[in-house]
Amino acid sequence: MVRTHTDPDNHGRDCYMAFTGRKRLGDILIEEGLITNVQLLEGLEKGRRDGDRLGRALIALGYTTEEQTIKAIAKQLNIPHMAFDSFLIDPEVVSAMPEMLARKYKAIPLFKVEDQLTMAMVDPLNILSIDEMQEATGCRINPVIAAERAIVDAIEKYYRRDGSLARVYETLHERGRAPEAAPQLDEALGDIARDDSKVTDFINALLIEAVKVKASDIHIEAEDPHLRIRFRIDGIMSERLTTPVSLHANVVSRLKIMADLNIAERRLPQDGRFQLSVGNKRIDVRMSTIPTVRGEKVVLRLLDQSSIVVGLEQLGFLPEQELLFRDKIAKPYGMIVLTGPTGSGKTTTLYAALSSINALDKNIVTLEDPVEYQLPVINQIQINPKINLTFAGGLRAILRQDPDVIMVGEIRDRETAEMAVQSALTGHLVFSTLHTNDAAGCAARLLDMGIQPFLVASSIILVVGQRLARRICSHCREPFTPSPALVEQLRLADTGVEFYHGAGCSHCHQTGYSGRLAFYEVLPPTAAIRELIIARAHAEAIRDRAREDGFLPLREVGLLHARAGATTIEEVLRVTMEVN
């Protein structure tokens, strides 16, 4: 791994140094409390006697484990360390390097970003091997160090077969893993206890494919004679695969073990979570099961820890909307409410706002159900109704914690609404969400909850409505002119305006869409609108008055994005149907 030599001035200690001035491996292990001086000397003696490295000698003596030694070497060489626990490698990335080289140098590709290939290696200082791998793959190699046993196991796992979802599914049939009769519970428990590798491979391939196509959810449903698997991609559900229903028990049981759920409980809903790494992405998986008449249904929600916190400039605000939003979130007190249906991106907008104002001179506390992503410095609280930790109860506790900024995940009842409004009026900046169709309906919803009109008018400083629409695939985007009927439906002024759509290609799986974008309507309550709120005016009156002040509703904002070529007019119509 690294050449060694002895230093007579240090009683024969192995310097284990690649460069002058680098700490010795033995000293690092002692500093970490993993070995004693006596054990180090015994390791040095055994290494000299057997012609072996210090690390291997200490492992053979039982003083350290391979993983502990590798971590110490990584620290010594200042090279990243890779642990293979819960790490899934995309088979396409593995295929970038010939198996012969992988076995020759005990190295395996982990993930690829553009022309950079991260490689787990036993000997990351072997320049000759890195040069040969760069020539074979056509990529620049970024080495990380990993335990030899872990790399050898990974080579056997990923090179022994095609790890794609389709191939793993075929193998299940070839190996007889889909018998006609569904296994009983005892049989399923026995399979899982033996760590059935084929079912595990199937689940791993399923998760890898879901991450590759950017699915937000995986639905696993028993529907005799099939086990149906559907992905939600860019907000739209589509069937991905059907297998014999006989796989259902083993797949569900394996997932339950991964999420630390009760494998024997099939009658009650259960919720759990687990984490995994796919390439350079750290994925938090939320698992939910419910009993149905056909068997348990499983939904896996995939949350990419690296994708949620984005800058305000990346959200999709129009320039003037972003300036107004930034101005309001910088205020010392008041209430900012985000409206829209479930899945419209409100949480992402809230996290972006909190990250924008986050600083050590602010005490920011959140109440969430659930906490989807952990933010630095910010104090996040997970709601738990089972122990009576509700939004209202948590908000009461927060107010005794000297907060500057409070985020209440959702206003669901009168008590929470009253406390949020009072907090905004007593010197706190409060963020929250409401399930209303548009921004103009926010005040009416709070009035329906029993909040006094003058309190609503005094506390709210901004209401934001939002939707998520699918983004046109950049690889197959092409212009088109809408039909006269569509122009009339959209109430467009001119009939010659050009829009865009996606023709469909391999990059977007022939859908014409790839990714999503948000569009917003931003409503600051003016003096006139506050008077309407106090008079208990309907949402329509508030909207009409806001438009007189320059307010752009969701559909008009969506059409601006469509004209710019970001989305299609069909998407704008789909996501704004209820606010037309």
XYZ file of C-alpha atoms in Angstrom:
580
model
C 0.000 0.000 0.000
C 2.626 2.526 1.115
C 6.320 1.718 1.375
C 7.725 1.560 4.892
C 11.080 1.995 6.511
C 12.329 1.992 10.075
C 13.668 4.894 12.054
C 16.425 3.801 14.470
C 16.059 7.019 16.480
C 12.515 5.988 17.346
C 13.227 2.417 18.530
C 12.479 0.950 15.121
C 9.000 2.490 14.751
C 7.580 2.196 11.243
C 7.473 5.694 9.758
C 4.913 4.617 7.147
C 5.376 7.974 5.452
C 4.772 8.807 1.802
C 6.141 12.328 2.099
C 8.517 14.075 4.478
C 6.786 15.535 7.502
C 3.710 13.316 7.308
C 2.518 11.820 10.588
C 3.393 8.207 11.224
C 0.609 5.644 11.102
C 1.500 4.316 14.530
C 1.287 7.783 16.088
C -2.133 8.346 14.529
C -3.442 5.025 15.861
C -2.162 5.885 19.339
C -3.703 9.382 19.192
C -7.036 7.839 18.207
C -6.841 5.541 21.241
C -6.873 2.418 19.083
C -3.557 0.928 20.204
C -1.006 1.372 22.974
C 2.751 1.939 22.702
C 3.369 -1.674 23.654
C 0.989 -2.910 20.942
C 2.696 -0.661 18.398
C 6.101 -2.172 19.212
C 4.625 -5.684 18.932
C 3.174 -4.760 15.540
C 6.497 -3.384 14.333
C 8.266 -6.542 15.435
C 5.731 -8.787 13.708
C 5.934 -6.697 10.540
C 9.736 -7.008 10.464
C 9.562 -10.725 11.112
C 6.922 -11.446 8.454
C 8.056 -8.837 5.940
C 4.644 -7.175 6.165
C 3.324 -3.654 6.630
C 2.519 -2.270 10.053
C -1.200 -1.998 9.331
C -1.496 -5.663 8.331
C 0.565 -6.745 11.315
C -1.682 -4.887 13.774
C -4.774 -6.382 12.138
C -3.272 -9.881 12.330
C -2.535 -9.369 16.025
C -6.146 -8.308 16.572
C -5.214 -4.835 17.851
C -7.068 -2.947 15.098
C -9.661 -3.738 12.466
C -9.123 -3.229 8.759
C -11.605 -0.347 8.715
C -9.895 1.427 11.641
C -6.504 1.057 9.977
C -7.783 2.331 6.636
C -9.288 5.415 8.315
C -5.960 6.136 9.996
C -4.067 5.749 6.700
C -6.571 8.067 5.003
C -5.904 10.653 7.702
C -2.163 10.187 7.353
C -2.179 10.571 3.562
C -4.918 13.220 3.508
C -6.913 11.123 1.045
C -10.694 10.626 1.371
C -11.838 7.366 2.928
C -14.732 5.373 1.502
C -16.965 3.040 3.516
C -19.234 0.790 1.468
C -22.045 0.630 4.017
C -25.353 1.532 2.295
C -23.479 2.545 -0.862
C -24.994 1.547 -4.205
C -22.940 1.783 -7.403
C -24.560 2.366 -10.775
C -23.686 -0.618 -13.051
C -23.110 1.819 -15.935
C -20.350 3.496 -13.908
C -18.755 0.123 -13.131
C -18.741 -0.772 -16.833
C -16.541 2.274 -17.521
C -13.484 0.318 -16.336
C -12.444 -3.133 -17.603
C -12.831 -5.921 -15.056
C -9.227 -6.991 -15.682
C -7.900 -3.655 -14.389
C -10.299 -3.662 -11.451
C -8.981 -7.029 -10.296
C -5.354 -6.221 -11.145
C -5.245 -3.059 -9.037
C -8.053 -3.870 -6.571
C -10.008 -0.785 -7.518
C -13.640 -0.101 -8.408
C -15.379 2.991 -9.864
C -17.846 4.666 -7.490
C -19.400 7.530 -9.429
C -18.771 9.759 -12.396
C -19.300 13.513 -12.711
C -18.628 14.719 -16.255
C -15.059 13.471 -17.000
C -14.160 12.895 -13.332
C -14.291 9.263 -12.172
C -14.027 8.645 -8.429
C -12.227 5.352 -7.815
C -12.005 3.357 -4.575
C -8.515 1.864 -4.357
C -6.464 -0.223 -1.977
C -3.344 1.733 -2.999
C -4.322 5.284 -3.990
C -0.643 6.348 -4.260
C 0.114 3.943 -7.108
C 0.634 6.495 -9.888
C 1.242 3.845 -12.549
C -2.113 2.169 -11.869
C -3.915 5.518 -11.932
C -2.306 6.398 -15.276
C -3.364 3.056 -16.767
C -6.933 3.408 -15.478
C -7.169 6.959 -16.845
C -6.085 5.732 -20.263
C -8.574 2.828 -20.186
C -11.567 4.886 -19.024
C -10.839 8.189 -20.738
C -11.572 9.927 -17.446
C -9.565 11.735 -14.836
C -9.274 9.449 -11.797
C -9.987 10.849 -8.321
C -8.723 8.169 -5.910
C -10.173 7.410 -2.482
C -8.943 4.728 -0.122
C -11.083 1.788 0.979
C -10.643 -1.514 2.770
C -9.298 -4.302 0.561
C -12.024 -6.740 1.579
C -14.748 -4.236 0.759
C -13.282 -3.548 -2.695
C -12.841 -7.252 -3.495
C -16.452 -7.945 -2.439
C -17.678 -5.040 -4.578
C -15.732 -6.318 -7.606
C -17.316 -9.753 -7.205
C -20.774 -8.213 -6.776
C -20.778 -5.706 -9.616
C -18.683 -7.491 -12.247
C -20.280 -10.909 -11.887
C -23.447 -9.762 -13.687
C -25.356 -6.869 -15.198
C -26.825 -5.021 -12.229
C -29.558 -3.247 -14.181
C -33.124 -3.561 -12.985
C -34.236 -5.457 -16.072
C -31.371 -7.957 -15.827
C -31.850 -8.561 -12.111
C -35.541 -9.172 -12.767
C -34.690 -11.734 -15.472
C -32.276 -13.458 -13.108
C -34.998 -13.792 -10.498
C -37.005 -15.821 -12.998
C -33.986 -17.855 -14.104
C -33.205 -18.807 -10.516
C -36.791 -19.708 -9.750
C -37.397 -16.819 -7.387
C -40.985 -16.410 -8.638
C -42.879 -19.580 -7.692
C -46.583 -19.848 -8.432
C -47.625 -19.790 -4.771
C -46.752 -16.788 -2.636
C -44.464 -17.671 0.291
C -45.924 -17.818 3.773
C -44.637 -15.509 6.515
C -42.355 -18.150 8.010
C -40.833 -18.813 4.602
C -40.327 -15.090 3.992
C -38.695 -14.666 7.374
C -36.371 -17.550 6.585
C -35.384 -16.028 3.242
C -34.636 -12.673 4.839
C -32.701 -14.254 7.694
C -30.480 -15.863 5.050
C -30.070 -12.424 3.391
C -31.442 -13.544 0.030
C -29.012 -11.886 -2.366
C -31.320 -11.866 -5.392
C -34.103 -9.967 -3.620
C -31.486 -7.567 -2.242
C -30.059 -7.088 -5.740
C -33.554 -6.410 -7.064
C -34.199 -3.724 -4.414
C -30.766 -2.161 -4.962
C -31.317 -2.030 -8.730
C -34.772 -0.540 -8.157
C -33.346 2.222 -5.943
C -30.468 2.948 -8.351
C -32.840 3.287 -11.302
C -35.202 5.527 -9.319
C -32.330 7.863 -8.429
C -31.053 7.874 -12.031
C -34.423 8.928 -13.469
C -34.932 11.422 -10.596
C -38.049 9.744 -9.229
C -39.416 11.325 -6.071
C -41.452 8.261 -5.026
C -41.558 4.504 -5.627
C -44.937 2.769 -5.264
C -44.933 -1.020 -4.716
C -48.418 -2.519 -4.999
C -49.701 -6.088 -4.983
C -52.367 -6.680 -7.618
C -52.729 -10.395 -8.321
C -51.173 -11.783 -10.492
C -48.721 -8.868 -10.555
C -46.536 -6.889 -8.233
C -46.802 -3.446 -9.781
C -43.973 -0.901 -9.383
C -44.619 2.727 -10.296
C -42.356 5.786 -10.167
C -43.416 9.387 -9.684
C -41.184 11.489 -11.925
C -41.607 15.252 -12.149
C -44.921 14.895 -10.321
C -46.406 12.357 -12.773
C -46.938 8.665 -11.927
C -45.930 6.025 -14.468
C -45.658 2.254 -14.369
C -42.047 1.082 -14.393
C -42.205 -2.667 -13.954
C -44.540 -5.551 -13.148
C -43.319 -8.797 -11.591
C -45.126 -11.900 -10.307
C -46.970 -11.095 -7.092
C -45.112 -13.973 -5.439
C -42.152 -11.601 -4.955
C -44.277 -9.285 -2.822
C -43.638 -10.821 0.607
C -39.865 -11.018 0.201
C -39.535 -7.505 -1.245
C -41.670 -5.931 1.482
C -39.899 -7.879 4.233
C -36.472 -6.864 2.964
C -37.496 -3.200 2.830
C -38.968 -3.404 6.340
C -35.661 -4.643 7.703
C -33.825 -1.811 5.937
C -36.233 0.709 7.520
C -36.163 -0.990 10.948
C -39.878 -1.851 10.876
C -41.742 -4.822 12.333
C -41.443 -7.539 9.711
C -44.293 -9.610 11.213
C -46.839 -6.768 11.390
C -49.007 -6.681 8.275
C -52.282 -5.362 9.676
C -51.274 -1.839 10.690
C -49.622 1.055 8.822
C -45.940 1.554 9.579
C -43.463 4.354 8.868
C -39.681 4.175 8.833
C -36.618 5.491 7.082
C -33.141 4.527 5.949
C -30.251 6.195 4.153
C -28.128 5.125 1.241
C -25.570 6.558 -1.153
C -25.979 6.236 -4.899
C -22.934 7.620 -6.660
C -22.212 11.038 -5.203
C -25.775 11.465 -3.922
C -26.805 10.916 -0.321
C -30.432 9.755 -0.364
C -32.799 9.762 2.600
C -35.554 7.188 2.014
C -38.882 7.523 3.857
C -40.853 4.286 3.849
C -44.585 4.023 4.473
C -46.693 0.851 4.466
C -50.470 0.465 4.554
C -52.541 -2.741 4.622
C -54.816 -3.198 1.592
C -57.168 -6.021 0.626
C -54.508 -7.245 -1.832
C -51.609 -7.031 0.620
C -49.330 -4.330 1.957
C -48.633 -1.337 -0.242
C -45.240 0.329 0.155
C -44.330 3.874 -0.810
C -40.700 4.964 -0.729
C -40.063 8.714 -0.850
C -36.559 9.569 -2.066
C -35.065 12.784 -0.740
C -31.763 13.886 -2.235
C -29.951 15.663 0.600
C -27.917 17.736 -1.870
C -30.800 19.086 -3.932
C -33.199 20.740 -1.496
C -31.273 23.810 -0.374
C -31.052 26.096 -3.388
C -30.551 29.822 -3.705
C -33.507 32.148 -4.072
C -32.311 33.031 -7.559
C -32.731 29.380 -8.594
C -36.340 28.995 -7.453
C -38.109 30.531 -10.454
C -39.191 33.952 -9.205
C -39.515 36.664 -11.805
C -36.884 39.383 -11.116
C -39.344 41.834 -9.538
C -40.912 39.021 -7.495
C -37.521 37.965 -6.143
C -36.694 41.532 -5.080
C -39.993 41.812 -3.210
C -39.545 38.382 -1.574
C -36.007 39.210 -0.440
C -37.219 42.501 1.017
C -39.988 40.854 3.047
C -37.916 37.953 4.438
C -35.395 40.520 5.718
C -38.061 42.198 7.894
C -37.692 41.802 11.685
C -41.305 40.727 12.215
C -44.500 39.832 10.393
C -45.989 36.715 8.825
C -45.102 35.275 5.415
C -47.491 32.595 4.163
C -46.906 30.172 1.290
C -49.985 28.659 -0.358
C -50.487 25.796 -2.767
C -51.441 22.108 -2.832
C -49.307 19.264 -1.495
C -46.301 18.716 -3.743
C -46.131 22.268 -5.076
C -42.632 22.922 -3.684
C -43.512 24.988 -0.612
C -40.939 23.239 1.583
C -38.153 23.952 -0.914
C -39.125 27.632 -0.998
C -39.200 27.807 2.811
C -35.780 26.166 3.126
C -34.333 28.531 0.519
C -35.741 31.530 2.414
C -34.426 30.322 5.776
C -30.994 29.545 4.286
C -30.890 33.035 2.789
C -31.378 34.760 6.160
C -29.589 32.146 8.274
C -26.815 33.660 10.415
C -25.260 33.212 13.842
C -26.900 36.415 15.064
C -30.388 34.930 14.527
C -32.152 32.240 16.521
C -34.177 30.362 13.893
C -36.471 27.541 15.039
C -38.701 25.359 12.865
C -41.642 23.039 13.532
C -41.946 20.453 10.761
C -43.888 17.302 9.956
C -41.642 15.707 8.914
C -38.182 17.297 9.003
C -37.171 16.533 5.425
C -33.658 18.025 5.406
C -31.368 19.174 8.173
C -30.095 22.735 7.916
C -26.957 24.013 9.710
C -27.375 26.343 12.715
C -31.185 26.224 12.430
C -33.026 24.420 15.268
C -35.483 21.987 13.705
C -38.237 20.218 15.658
C -40.072 17.110 14.439
C -43.803 17.136 15.204
C -44.982 13.968 16.966
C -48.731 13.861 17.756
C -48.304 10.465 19.492
C -46.605 12.236 22.392
C -48.750 15.359 22.046
C -45.996 17.380 20.372
C -48.267 19.309 17.997
C -47.711 22.489 16.000
C -49.556 24.505 18.645
C -47.742 22.887 21.586
C -44.370 23.168 19.887
C -45.011 26.815 19.049
C -45.759 27.586 22.698
C -42.425 26.014 23.667
C -40.533 27.871 20.927
C -41.772 31.240 22.169
C -39.954 30.563 25.466
C -36.699 29.960 23.523
C -36.054 33.595 22.554
C -36.597 33.067 18.788
C -36.018 35.651 16.086
C -37.461 33.621 13.214
C -40.072 30.862 13.472
C -41.123 28.462 10.748
C -44.381 26.561 11.318
C -44.597 23.827 8.703
C -48.340 24.097 8.266
C -51.255 25.963 9.853
C -53.893 23.278 10.344
C -56.134 24.548 13.131
C -57.338 27.655 14.922
C -54.969 27.340 17.890
C -51.873 27.171 15.656
C -53.176 30.040 13.523
C -53.815 32.245 16.564
C -50.359 31.623 17.989
C -48.643 32.208 14.639
C -50.464 35.513 14.178
C -49.724 36.651 17.738
C -46.056 35.708 17.301
C -45.860 37.838 14.149
C -47.457 40.775 15.961
C -45.125 40.561 18.956
C -41.802 40.938 17.169
C -41.093 37.634 15.411
C -40.712 36.830 11.730
C -43.014 33.864 11.082
C -43.035 31.603 8.014
C -45.831 29.106 7.425
C -47.950 27.385 4.776
C -51.669 27.048 4.048
C -53.464 24.698 1.679
C -55.359 27.201 -0.448
C -55.668 27.379 -4.216
C -53.997 30.749 -4.533
C -52.506 33.667 -2.617
C -55.752 35.660 -2.586
C -57.502 32.880 -0.631
C -55.075 33.003 2.299
C -56.910 35.663 4.309
C -60.298 33.987 3.808
C -58.913 30.664 5.089
C -57.540 32.289 8.257
C -60.874 34.077 8.797
C -62.678 30.728 8.403
C -60.430 29.355 11.170
C -61.767 32.033 13.495
C -58.956 34.594 13.420
C -60.161 38.173 13.795
C -59.927 40.175 10.534
C -57.886 43.027 12.030
C -55.315 40.517 13.314
C -54.987 38.909 9.882
C -54.658 42.314 8.191
C -52.037 43.487 10.680
C -49.838 40.390 10.791
C -49.431 39.248 7.168
C -46.681 41.027 5.230
C -46.576 38.720 2.185
C -48.530 35.835 0.657
C -46.929 33.636 -2.008
C -48.816 31.147 -4.166
C -46.868 28.582 -6.146
C -47.044 25.588 -8.475
C -44.546 23.122 -9.922
C -44.613 22.456 -13.660
C -42.527 20.072 -15.715
C -39.601 21.645 -17.527
C -39.137 21.071 -21.272
C -36.252 18.698 -22.045
C -33.365 20.818 -23.318
C -32.219 18.061 -25.684
C -35.412 17.843 -27.745
C -37.023 21.262 -27.276
C -38.524 22.683 -30.442
C -40.790 25.660 -31.246
C -44.430 25.406 -32.258
C -47.361 27.754 -32.833
C -50.515 26.994 -30.812
C -53.844 26.461 -32.520
C -56.415 29.281 -32.616
C -58.603 27.341 -30.160
C -55.749 27.154 -27.651
C -54.985 30.835 -28.152
C -58.621 31.609 -27.358
C -58.580 29.377 -24.271
C -55.471 31.141 -23.007
C -56.904 34.555 -23.908
C -53.737 35.503 -25.713
C -53.700 38.884 -27.437
C -51.906 37.732 -30.596
C -52.257 34.495 -32.553
C -48.724 34.403 -33.976
C -46.840 33.975 -30.701
C -44.356 31.091 -30.663
C -44.170 28.563 -27.820
C -42.093 25.411 -27.279
C -42.551 21.753 -26.491
C -40.388 18.637 -26.214
C -40.421 16.210 -29.133
C -39.260 13.316 -26.931
C -35.827 11.705 -26.850
C -33.734 9.188 -24.948
C -32.659 11.804 -22.384
C -36.253 12.390 -21.242
C -37.511 8.825 -21.856
C -39.642 10.127 -24.743
C -41.745 12.345 -22.448
C -40.502 15.712 -23.719
C -39.917 16.840 -20.126
C -36.952 16.726 -17.759
C -37.015 18.255 -14.291
C -39.418 20.833 -12.878
C -39.598 24.552 -12.289
C -41.695 26.610 -9.894
C -43.674 29.668 -10.734
C -45.049 32.090 -8.192
C -47.649 34.724 -7.565
C -46.519 37.233 -4.936
C -49.145 39.281 -3.118
C -48.045 42.011 -0.669
C -51.076 43.277 1.305
C -51.444 46.969 0.449
C -53.546 49.394 2.505
C -56.487 48.787 0.171
C -56.186 45.010 0.513
C -55.957 45.258 4.307
C -59.227 47.184 4.280
C -60.802 44.409 2.207
C -59.581 41.801 4.695
C -61.044 43.751 7.619
C -64.323 43.946 5.691
C -64.196 40.127 5.209
C -64.142 40.485 1.421
C -64.074 37.358 -0.740
C -60.864 36.099 -2.345
C -62.076 37.276 -5.758
C -62.325 40.881 -4.535
C -58.835 40.699 -3.053
C -57.463 39.257 -6.302
C -59.131 41.923 -8.429
C -57.772 44.700 -6.232
C -54.287 43.173 -6.262
C -54.322 43.049 -10.080
C -55.024 46.763 -10.136
C -51.768 47.156 -8.158
C -49.775 45.099 -10.692
C -50.249 41.597 -9.213
C -49.607 38.741 -11.702
C -51.660 35.565 -11.031
C -50.215 32.087 -11.423
C -51.475 31.409 -14.937
C -50.038 34.625 -16.334
C -46.697 33.942 -14.663
C -46.777 30.411 -16.065
C -47.379 31.733 -19.575
C -44.366 34.008 -19.219
C -42.249 30.934 -18.438
C -43.832 29.106 -21.390
C -43.024 31.969 -23.770
C -39.434 31.866 -22.524
C -39.282 28.175 -23.491
C -38.983 26.792 -19.959
C -42.263 24.837 -19.942
C -45.223 24.095 -22.183
C -48.592 25.782 -22.305
C -50.163 22.356 -21.616
C -48.267 22.221 -18.337
C -49.367 25.737 -17.436
C -52.988 24.790 -18.066
C -52.643 21.550 -16.106
C -51.182 23.022 -12.926
C -53.304 26.199 -12.894
C -56.613 24.597 -13.809
C -58.244 25.348 -10.444
C -57.091 28.985 -10.350
C -58.236 29.994 -13.832
